[in-house]
Amino acid sequence: MSGSTDHAVLDEYEAGELSVLYDAEPAQEVVAWALDRFHPRMAISEGGGAEGMAILDMAVRIEPNVRVFTIDTGRLPQETYDLIERVQQRYAIRVEVLFPEKAHIEGMMKRHGPNLMYDAVDLRLLCCQVRKVLPLVRYLEDLDAWVTGLRREQWASRAEIRKIELDHDHGGIVKVNPLADWTKREVWEYIRANDVPYHALYDQGYTSIGCAPCTRPIQQGEPDRAGRWWWEKDAPKECGIHCAIYTGGFEHELHALLNQNGNGNGNGNGVVRIPEAPNGNGNGNGHGHGGGGPA
């Protein structure tokens, strides 16, 4: 582990009190509180979204050495790498880049091919787990808090998020969502007013940024997340980073893939938690709202 260990993770009571106390506070105040309480054992998630960029800009003004991370899934558009370079140059910080395990990628592609995400929802969720969720789980094990760009108006699964909450999907660390009550208009007003760098695909009709094969521009009248996994019908517009998803299908595939690598836990240094439905069977729904950023 790195950094200081004198910041205690919140208990349920304190988290509840703080969520009420800060719910009406400006985003900058929430970010300032989080940095004071948890830095350097806290990091901002930035996967290309305008929300994450706005939060990063706020944070750097308070703590120039703020930590920020992104997940390189291996399927990102070139514009995402360009943004990483711009962030590092503009703010003079190093973006911590997470990667999936090479053996997991190789095993998944040998079993299902490179474009498995188009074949079935369970296989798309498997791909998300291997490329995004497992690297995040490993990274968050050494943190006390993380900051996301989730907003309540983005999607139904995010409508009840709090600005400060416990992330039970990641060991009960604190999850901070400073822009929970912001609208898309407010995000872009901040971006433009402060000349914040943003992802180039926004200028091409994209409203949500993800992996290249799984993201497209939206059509007029479509919701912002319609460009994610657009070929799926009645499936959750989530990858598993921000809410636990249970289907009973991809979990079996994930178990098989990890066991194939000889240790059954996904990394050799610690146990990777594989989603399990509370009642022991899949229901195809996302439960809870976990966290934000690279999804």
XYZ file of C-alpha atoms in Angstrom:
295
model
C 0.000 0.000 0.000
C 1.085 3.531 -0.652
C 0.455 6.770 1.179
C -0.760 7.524 4.681
C -3.063 5.174 6.578
C -4.423 7.633 9.170
C -7.700 8.292 7.323
C -10.403 5.965 8.594
C -12.962 4.752 6.099
C -16.457 5.892 7.050
C -18.988 3.722 8.818
C -22.620 3.564 7.720
C -23.788 6.179 10.201
C -21.141 8.768 9.328
C -21.589 8.166 5.603
C -25.315 8.739 5.948
C -24.801 11.922 7.939
C -22.289 13.281 5.438
C -24.487 12.422 2.463
C -27.241 14.577 3.951
C -24.874 17.345 5.020
C -23.227 17.681 1.589
C -26.176 16.928 -0.682
C -26.902 20.616 -1.310
C -23.267 21.723 -1.245
C -21.481 22.827 -4.440
C -19.368 20.221 -6.193
C -16.171 22.096 -5.333
C -16.975 21.815 -1.617
C -17.518 18.072 -1.909
C -14.204 17.661 -3.745
C -12.413 19.809 -1.154
C -13.840 17.711 1.697
C -12.819 14.464 0.009
C -9.273 15.639 -0.641
C -8.870 16.871 2.923
C -10.196 13.614 4.332
C -8.612 11.005 2.061
C -5.717 12.316 -0.072
C -3.415 10.621 -1.079
C -5.415 7.410 -0.619
C -8.085 8.645 -2.994
C -8.145 8.905 -6.796
C -10.406 10.410 -9.430
C -11.784 8.118 -12.110
C -11.504 9.666 -15.579
C -12.326 7.528 -18.598
C -12.896 10.298 -21.113
C -16.173 11.694 -19.817
C -16.757 15.427 -19.531
C -17.873 14.958 -15.926
C -14.573 13.442 -14.861
C -12.671 16.227 -16.566
C -14.691 18.882 -14.742
C -14.001 17.177 -11.400
C -10.299 16.847 -12.175
C -10.082 20.552 -12.997
C -11.729 21.410 -9.670
C -9.461 19.067 -7.750
C -6.191 20.303 -9.258
C -7.049 23.828 -8.125
C -7.274 22.513 -4.554
C -4.544 19.850 -4.555
C -2.077 19.991 -7.487
C -0.876 16.451 -6.727
C -4.313 14.886 -6.869
C -4.383 11.297 -8.129
C -6.309 10.409 -11.272
C -6.626 7.061 -13.011
C -8.044 5.539 -16.157
C -8.458 1.998 -17.448
C -6.832 1.037 -20.743
C -9.082 -1.815 -21.825
C -7.080 -2.446 -24.993
C -10.070 -1.387 -27.121
C -10.079 2.363 -26.560
C -10.422 4.897 -29.391
C -7.304 6.879 -30.260
C -8.993 10.055 -29.022
C -8.943 8.687 -25.464
C -5.159 8.321 -25.539
C -4.918 11.835 -26.969
C -6.937 13.125 -24.013
C -4.643 11.374 -21.534
C -1.681 13.185 -23.093
C -3.497 16.519 -22.939
C -4.412 16.001 -19.288
C -0.832 15.234 -18.323
C 0.474 18.280 -20.193
C -2.215 20.681 -19.019
C -2.207 19.759 -15.336
C 1.377 18.504 -14.928
C 0.199 15.274 -13.337
C 0.686 11.615 -14.179
C -2.444 9.686 -15.068
C -2.323 6.251 -13.453
C -3.239 3.785 -16.207
C -4.725 0.416 -15.251
C -4.564 -2.646 -17.505
C -6.366 -5.981 -17.628
C -4.382 -9.160 -17.008
C -2.761 -10.436 -20.205
C -3.682 -14.051 -19.399
C -7.331 -13.114 -18.917
C -7.503 -11.388 -22.289
C -5.804 -14.279 -24.045
C -8.074 -16.851 -22.420
C -11.217 -14.888 -23.201
C -10.299 -14.371 -26.851
C -9.324 -18.027 -27.323
C -12.692 -19.105 -25.945
C -14.925 -16.502 -27.590
C -13.014 -14.499 -30.208
C -12.191 -10.787 -30.315
C -15.736 -9.491 -30.888
C -17.600 -11.600 -28.342
C -19.490 -8.542 -27.102
C -21.769 -8.666 -30.165
C -22.747 -12.325 -29.687
C -24.633 -12.207 -26.370
C -25.231 -9.883 -23.424
C -23.484 -12.335 -21.088
C -20.386 -12.314 -23.289
C -20.408 -8.513 -23.451
C -20.593 -8.413 -19.657
C -17.743 -10.926 -19.485
C -15.643 -8.662 -21.687
C -16.453 -5.682 -19.449
C -15.527 -7.675 -16.363
C -12.186 -8.790 -17.742
C -11.171 -5.514 -19.360
C -12.600 -3.005 -16.877
C -14.045 -4.352 -13.648
C -11.241 -6.684 -12.524
C -8.476 -4.074 -13.036
C -10.573 -1.579 -11.076
C -11.150 -4.025 -8.212
C -7.409 -4.616 -7.860
C -6.652 -0.893 -7.928
C -9.280 0.123 -5.384
C -8.006 -2.392 -2.843
C -5.248 0.098 -1.949
C -7.523 3.149 -1.685
C -9.859 4.525 0.970
C -11.985 6.497 -1.506
C -12.541 7.146 -5.189
C -14.279 9.948 -7.061
C -16.590 9.458 -10.030
C -18.491 11.625 -12.487
C -21.844 9.911 -12.018
C -24.943 12.080 -12.307
C -28.473 11.168 -11.286
C -30.021 12.140 -14.599
C -27.721 9.919 -16.671
C -29.679 6.668 -16.342
C -32.270 4.981 -14.140
C -29.640 2.912 -12.331
C -27.957 6.156 -11.220
C -31.026 8.104 -10.103
C -30.483 7.511 -6.376
C -26.746 8.070 -6.042
C -25.497 10.227 -3.200
C -22.624 12.647 -3.276
C -20.925 10.698 -0.478
C -21.641 6.994 -0.034
C -20.075 3.674 0.836
C -19.173 1.469 -2.114
C -20.126 -2.001 -0.952
C -19.139 -3.464 -4.313
C -15.530 -2.486 -3.570
C -14.901 -3.396 0.029
C -16.897 -0.588 1.617
C -14.522 2.216 0.644
C -15.983 5.683 0.140
C -17.373 6.686 -3.213
C -17.660 10.392 -3.919
C -19.967 11.680 -6.671
C -19.591 15.476 -6.572
C -21.735 16.073 -9.688
C -24.632 13.851 -8.616
C -27.144 16.703 -8.856
C -25.669 18.422 -11.921
C -27.319 18.508 -15.323
C -25.479 17.898 -18.578
C -25.825 21.605 -19.313
C -24.062 22.514 -16.064
C -21.204 20.156 -16.881
C -20.602 21.751 -20.257
C -20.967 25.257 -18.879
C -18.133 24.461 -16.468
C -16.023 22.892 -19.229
C -16.355 25.950 -21.463
C -16.039 28.567 -18.713
C -12.779 27.037 -17.490
C -11.356 25.913 -20.838
C -11.172 22.314 -19.598
C -9.813 19.741 -22.081
C -12.466 17.315 -23.273
C -12.719 14.197 -25.402
C -12.678 14.918 -29.148
C -15.488 12.434 -29.856
C -17.972 14.759 -28.179
C -17.605 16.981 -31.246
C -18.618 14.029 -33.438
C -21.985 13.346 -31.820
C -20.902 11.079 -28.982
C -22.507 11.683 -25.594
C -20.976 8.804 -23.618
C -17.394 7.603 -24.021
C -16.350 3.958 -23.783
C -14.536 1.308 -25.803
C -14.431 1.851 -29.567
C -16.431 -1.272 -30.573
C -19.157 -0.543 -28.024
C -19.784 3.173 -28.459
C -21.364 5.188 -31.260
C -22.771 8.699 -31.746
C -26.418 9.023 -30.759
C -29.268 9.990 -33.052
C -31.450 13.043 -32.463
C -33.911 12.380 -29.656
C -32.026 9.401 -28.199
C -30.940 9.385 -24.538
C -27.262 10.044 -23.887
C -26.396 6.419 -23.126
C -28.171 5.067 -26.213
C -24.796 4.965 -27.943
C -23.478 2.339 -25.531
C -24.046 -1.342 -26.526
C -26.769 -0.133 -28.898
C -27.394 -3.573 -30.389
C -28.652 -4.962 -27.065
C -32.366 -5.018 -26.253
C -33.644 -4.633 -22.686
C -30.161 -5.034 -21.235
C -28.601 -2.781 -18.579
C -26.636 0.159 -19.973
C -23.912 -0.602 -17.440
C -20.626 -2.489 -17.472
C -20.516 -3.550 -13.831
C -18.202 -0.812 -12.582
C -20.972 1.328 -11.128
C -23.514 -1.281 -10.179
C -23.343 -4.999 -9.555
C -24.965 -6.982 -12.359
C -26.131 -10.571 -11.956
C -27.236 -12.805 -14.814
C -26.008 -16.250 -13.861
C -24.353 -16.548 -17.249
C -21.270 -14.363 -17.459
C -20.360 -15.236 -13.852
C -19.989 -18.871 -14.895
C -17.808 -17.863 -17.840
C -15.700 -15.644 -15.609
C -15.160 -18.413 -13.068
C -14.103 -20.749 -15.877
C -11.704 -18.183 -17.312
C -10.025 -17.416 -13.986
C -9.746 -21.078 -13.029
C -8.221 -21.774 -16.440
C -5.355 -19.485 -15.447
C -4.461 -21.749 -12.559
C -5.232 -19.660 -9.495
C -8.977 -19.110 -9.616
C -8.735 -15.606 -8.233
C -7.714 -13.446 -11.149
C -4.322 -12.150 -10.030
C -1.993 -14.200 -7.889
C -1.746 -11.506 -5.206
C -5.314 -11.263 -3.933
C -8.830 -12.477 -4.420
C -10.907 -10.867 -7.139
C -14.543 -10.753 -6.107
C -16.796 -12.300 -8.725
C -20.435 -11.123 -8.655
C -22.856 -13.506 -7.008
C -26.587 -12.930 -6.852
C -27.845 -12.542 -3.269
C -30.406 -15.312 -3.748
C -28.003 -17.630 -5.559
C -29.453 -17.222 -9.035
C -29.175 -14.611 -11.707
C -31.954 -12.207 -12.503
C -30.459 -10.081 -15.216
C -30.721 -6.861 -13.240
C -28.247 -4.418 -11.800
C -28.507 -3.930 -8.041
C -27.201 -0.938 -6.170
C -25.225 1.857 -7.751
C -21.710 1.198 -6.614
C -19.663 4.014 -8.370
C -18.505 6.225 -11.807
C -16.101 7.392 -14.405
C -14.716 4.893 -16.846
C -17.991 3.339 -17.900
